[in-house]
Short mmCIF file of C-alpha atoms in Angstrom, two decimals:
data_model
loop_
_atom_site.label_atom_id
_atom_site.label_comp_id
_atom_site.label_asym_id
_atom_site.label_seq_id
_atom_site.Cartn_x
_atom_site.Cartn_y
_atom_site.Cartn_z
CA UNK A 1 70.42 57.44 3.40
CA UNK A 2 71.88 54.42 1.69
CA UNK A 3 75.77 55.11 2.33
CA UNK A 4 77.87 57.47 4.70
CA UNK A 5 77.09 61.09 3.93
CA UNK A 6 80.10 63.95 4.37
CA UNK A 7 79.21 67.63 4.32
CA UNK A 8 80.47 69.78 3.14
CA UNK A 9 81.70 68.32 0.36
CA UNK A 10 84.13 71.30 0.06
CA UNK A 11 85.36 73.83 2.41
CA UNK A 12 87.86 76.98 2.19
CA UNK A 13 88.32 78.26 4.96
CA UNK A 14 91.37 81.32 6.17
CA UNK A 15 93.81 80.33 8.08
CA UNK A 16 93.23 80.51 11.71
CA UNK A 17 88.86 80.05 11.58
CA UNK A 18 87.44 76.89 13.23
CA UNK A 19 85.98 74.59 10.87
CA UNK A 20 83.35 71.73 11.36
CA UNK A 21 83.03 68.69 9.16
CA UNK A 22 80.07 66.54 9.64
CA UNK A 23 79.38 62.70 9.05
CA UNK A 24 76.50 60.81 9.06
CA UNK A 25 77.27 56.79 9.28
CA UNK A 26 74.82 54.16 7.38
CA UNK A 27 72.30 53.59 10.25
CA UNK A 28 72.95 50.81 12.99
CA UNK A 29 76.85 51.22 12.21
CA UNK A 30 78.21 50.80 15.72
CA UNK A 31 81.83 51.79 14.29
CA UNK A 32 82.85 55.23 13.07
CA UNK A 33 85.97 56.46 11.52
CA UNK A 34 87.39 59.60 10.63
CA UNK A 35 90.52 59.44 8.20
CA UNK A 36 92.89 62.64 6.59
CA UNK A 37 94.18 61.98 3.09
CA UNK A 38 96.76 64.14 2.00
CA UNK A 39 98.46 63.81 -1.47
CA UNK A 40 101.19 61.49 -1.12
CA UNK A 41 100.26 60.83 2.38
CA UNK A 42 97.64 57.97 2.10
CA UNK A 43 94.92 57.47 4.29
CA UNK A 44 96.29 58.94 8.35
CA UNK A 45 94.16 57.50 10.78
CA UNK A 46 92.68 60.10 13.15
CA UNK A 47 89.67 59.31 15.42
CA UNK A 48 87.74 55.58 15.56
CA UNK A 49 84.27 55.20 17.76
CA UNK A 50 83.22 51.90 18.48
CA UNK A 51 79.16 52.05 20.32
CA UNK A 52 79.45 53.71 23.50
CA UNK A 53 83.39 52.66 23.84
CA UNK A 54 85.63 55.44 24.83
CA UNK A 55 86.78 57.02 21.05
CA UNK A 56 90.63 56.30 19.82
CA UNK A 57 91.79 59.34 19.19
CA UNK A 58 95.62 58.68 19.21
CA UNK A 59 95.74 59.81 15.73
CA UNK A 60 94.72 63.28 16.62
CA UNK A 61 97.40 65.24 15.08
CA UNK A 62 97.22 68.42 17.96
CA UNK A 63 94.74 69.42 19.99
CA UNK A 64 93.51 71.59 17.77
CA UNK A 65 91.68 68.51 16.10
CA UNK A 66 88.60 66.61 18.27
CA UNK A 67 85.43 64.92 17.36
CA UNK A 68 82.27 63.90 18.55
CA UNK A 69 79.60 61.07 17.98
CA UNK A 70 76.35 62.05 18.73
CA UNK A 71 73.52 59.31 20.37
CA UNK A 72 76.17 56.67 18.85
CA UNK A 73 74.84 58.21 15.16
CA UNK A 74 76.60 61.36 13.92
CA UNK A 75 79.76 62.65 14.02
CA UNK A 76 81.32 65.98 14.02
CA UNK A 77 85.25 66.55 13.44
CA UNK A 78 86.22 70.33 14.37
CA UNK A 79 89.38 71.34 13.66
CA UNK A 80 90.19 74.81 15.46
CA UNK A 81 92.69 77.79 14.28
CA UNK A 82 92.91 76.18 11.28
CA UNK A 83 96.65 75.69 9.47
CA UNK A 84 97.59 75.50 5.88
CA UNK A 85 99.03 71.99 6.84
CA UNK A 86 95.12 71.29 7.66
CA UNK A 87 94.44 70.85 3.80
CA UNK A 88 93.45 67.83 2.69
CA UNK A 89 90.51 65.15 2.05
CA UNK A 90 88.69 64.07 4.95
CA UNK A 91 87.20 60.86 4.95
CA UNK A 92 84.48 59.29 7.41
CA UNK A 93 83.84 55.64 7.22
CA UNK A 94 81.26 53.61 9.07
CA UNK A 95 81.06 49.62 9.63
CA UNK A 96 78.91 47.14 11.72
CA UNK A 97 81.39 45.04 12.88
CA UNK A 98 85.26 43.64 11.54
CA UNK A 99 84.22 43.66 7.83
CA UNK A 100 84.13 46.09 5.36
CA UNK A 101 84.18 49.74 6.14
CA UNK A 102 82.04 52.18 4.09
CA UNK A 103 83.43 55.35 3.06
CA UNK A 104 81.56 58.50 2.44
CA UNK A 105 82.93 60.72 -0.54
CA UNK A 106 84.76 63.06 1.78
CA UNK A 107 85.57 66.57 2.69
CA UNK A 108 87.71 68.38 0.81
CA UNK A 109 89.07 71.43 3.06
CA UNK A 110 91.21 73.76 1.28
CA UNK A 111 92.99 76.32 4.05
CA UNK A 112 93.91 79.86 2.54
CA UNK B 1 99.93 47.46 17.31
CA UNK B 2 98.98 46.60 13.58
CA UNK B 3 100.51 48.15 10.46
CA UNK B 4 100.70 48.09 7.07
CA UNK B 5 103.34 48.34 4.55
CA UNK B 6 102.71 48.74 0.92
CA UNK B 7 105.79 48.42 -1.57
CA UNK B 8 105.76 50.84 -4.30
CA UNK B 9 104.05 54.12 -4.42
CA UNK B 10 103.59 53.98 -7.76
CA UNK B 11 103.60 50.87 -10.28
CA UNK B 12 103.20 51.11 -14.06
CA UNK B 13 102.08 47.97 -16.29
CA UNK B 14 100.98 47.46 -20.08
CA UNK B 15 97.60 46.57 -20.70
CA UNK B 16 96.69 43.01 -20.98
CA UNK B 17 100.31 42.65 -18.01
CA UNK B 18 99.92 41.01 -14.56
CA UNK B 19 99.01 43.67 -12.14
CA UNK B 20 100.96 43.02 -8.56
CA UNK B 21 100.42 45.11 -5.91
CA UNK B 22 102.26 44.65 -2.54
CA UNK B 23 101.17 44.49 0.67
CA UNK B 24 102.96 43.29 4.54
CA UNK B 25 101.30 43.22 7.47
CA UNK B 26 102.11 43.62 11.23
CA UNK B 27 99.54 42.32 13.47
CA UNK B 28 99.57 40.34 16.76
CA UNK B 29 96.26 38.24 16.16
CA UNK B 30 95.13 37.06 13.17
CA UNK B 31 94.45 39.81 11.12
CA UNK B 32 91.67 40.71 8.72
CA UNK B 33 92.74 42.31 5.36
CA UNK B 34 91.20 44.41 2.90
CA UNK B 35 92.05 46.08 -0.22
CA UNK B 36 90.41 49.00 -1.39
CA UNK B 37 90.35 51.04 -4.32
CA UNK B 38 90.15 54.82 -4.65
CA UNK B 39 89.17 55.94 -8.60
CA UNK B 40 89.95 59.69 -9.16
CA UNK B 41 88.03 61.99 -7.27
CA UNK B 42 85.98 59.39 -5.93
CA UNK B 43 85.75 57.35 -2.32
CA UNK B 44 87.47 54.01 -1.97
CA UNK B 45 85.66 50.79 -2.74
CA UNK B 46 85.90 47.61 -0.97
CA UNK B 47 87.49 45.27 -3.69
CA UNK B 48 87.61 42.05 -1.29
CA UNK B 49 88.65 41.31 2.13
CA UNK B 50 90.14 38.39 4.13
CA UNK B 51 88.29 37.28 7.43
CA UNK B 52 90.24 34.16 7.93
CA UNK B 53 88.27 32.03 5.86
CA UNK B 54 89.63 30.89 2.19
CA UNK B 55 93.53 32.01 2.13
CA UNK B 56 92.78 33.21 -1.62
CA UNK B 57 90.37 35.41 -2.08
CA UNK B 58 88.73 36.78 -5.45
CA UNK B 59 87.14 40.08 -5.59
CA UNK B 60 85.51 42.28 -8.10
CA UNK B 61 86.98 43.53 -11.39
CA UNK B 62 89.16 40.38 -11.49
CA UNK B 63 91.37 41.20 -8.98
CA UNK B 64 92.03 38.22 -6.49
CA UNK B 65 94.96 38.49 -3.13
CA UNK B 66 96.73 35.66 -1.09
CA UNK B 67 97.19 35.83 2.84
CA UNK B 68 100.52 34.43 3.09
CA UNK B 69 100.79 34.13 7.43
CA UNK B 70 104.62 32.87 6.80
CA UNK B 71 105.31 35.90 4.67
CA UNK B 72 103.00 38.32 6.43
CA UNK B 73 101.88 39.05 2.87
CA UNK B 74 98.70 40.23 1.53
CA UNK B 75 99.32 40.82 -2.17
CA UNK B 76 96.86 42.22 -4.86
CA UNK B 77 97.01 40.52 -7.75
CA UNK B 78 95.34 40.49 -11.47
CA UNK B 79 96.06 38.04 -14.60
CA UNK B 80 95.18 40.94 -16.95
CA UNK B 81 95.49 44.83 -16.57
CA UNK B 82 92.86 47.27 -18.18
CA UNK B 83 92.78 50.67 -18.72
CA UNK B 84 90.16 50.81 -16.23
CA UNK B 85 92.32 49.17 -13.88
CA UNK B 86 94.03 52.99 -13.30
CA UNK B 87 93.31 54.23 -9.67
CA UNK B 88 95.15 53.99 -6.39
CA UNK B 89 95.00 50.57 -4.01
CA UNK B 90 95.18 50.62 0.03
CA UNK B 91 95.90 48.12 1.66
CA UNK B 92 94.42 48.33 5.16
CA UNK B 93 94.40 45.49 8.47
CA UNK B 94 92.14 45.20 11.24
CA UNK B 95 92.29 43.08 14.39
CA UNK B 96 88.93 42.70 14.43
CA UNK B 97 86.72 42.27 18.17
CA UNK B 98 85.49 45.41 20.11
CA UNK B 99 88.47 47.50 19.71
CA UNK B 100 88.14 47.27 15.75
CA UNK B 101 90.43 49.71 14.09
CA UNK B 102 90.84 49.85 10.79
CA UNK B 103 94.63 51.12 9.31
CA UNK B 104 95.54 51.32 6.12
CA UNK B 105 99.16 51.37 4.16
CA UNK B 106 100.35 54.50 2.14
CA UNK B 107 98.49 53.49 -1.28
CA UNK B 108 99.81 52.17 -4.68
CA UNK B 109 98.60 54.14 -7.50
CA UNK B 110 98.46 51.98 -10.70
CA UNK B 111 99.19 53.53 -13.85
CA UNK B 112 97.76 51.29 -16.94
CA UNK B 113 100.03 51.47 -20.14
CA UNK B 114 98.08 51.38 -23.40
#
């Protein structure tokens, strides 16, 4: 597709399931970054790929949280035994190179 | 490590006021700014970016920012607010290279006065 895609586009989920949130970059993005926005929280940096680079991940809140890139393409974020605190937007963004980032439309996970 | 600080969680102006958005910067190369703008409900849009080129840079919708190195400043400005103008603003830095990361400030959501 033309832009980053996020699915789903909304989750609910009970507290305590795993959930997965997928992203798919704009194609021949090298860079790959996953993002929590929370209300009043702005955007928290969680995981950034760069090609085959070993992934930042120091904004992992626990290790409950992890992601994966797939053949450098996409990405999954699971987030396991899932917490109210977990609720928020998650946003995926993709970029070739220092410029501008793309953002996909986000995840919106609700935890009950 | 880069940050970003953004003054003002929330600002409020008239329509037709100057629109001033903060932004400060911590970075230990020469950064590369961006602002961005988040409309409700929606994903955040690029509105311009600074790659070390032209100090003052113009963007879409009117808005325009100045990379101030002496003040560490990166702030959004626009002559003229419209109603349309109402959305939040992140300000984000990168250090650009191979270890790219991209962080942005807490946001500034603008409230337009009729």
């Amino acid at each position: 597709g033309a832009g980053v895609s996020q699915s789903p586009s909304n989750k609910v989920t009970e507290k305590g399931k795993d959930v997965e949130l997928r992203c798919d970059p704009i194609s021949g993005h090298t860079a790959l970054y996953w993002y929590r926005q929370s209300l009043g929280q702005g955007l928290e940096f969680l995981i950034y790929f760069q090609g085959n680079s070993a992934p930042d991940k120091s904004g992992l809140p626990s290790d409950r949280f992890s992601a994966e890139r797939t053949g450098g393409s996409v990405s999954t974020l699971t987030i396991q035994r899932t917490q109210q605190e977990d609720s928020a937007v998650y946003l995926c963004a993709s970029n070739l190179d220092s410029f501008e980032a793309f953002f996909g439309q986000g995840t919106r996970l609700t935890v009950v | 490590a880069q940050s970003v600080t953004q003054l003002g969680s929330h600002v409020s102006v008239s329509e037709g006021a100057l629109v001033l958005l903060r932004c400060n910067y911590s970075s230990s190369v020469p950064p590369y700014l961006f602002w961005y703008v988040q409309y409700p409900n929606q994903g955040l849009q690029l509105l311009l970016k600074y790659t070390s080129a032209a100090t003052l840079v113009k963007g879409i919708n009117g808005f325009e920012a100045e990379f101030k190195k002496s003040e560490t400043s990166f702030h959004l400005t626009k002559p003229s607010a419209h109603m349309s103008d109402a959305a939040e603003y992140f300000c984000a830095v990168s250090e650009g290279g191979a270890t790219n990361k991209l962080i942005f400030g807490t946001g500034t959501l603008l409230a337009v006065q009729p």
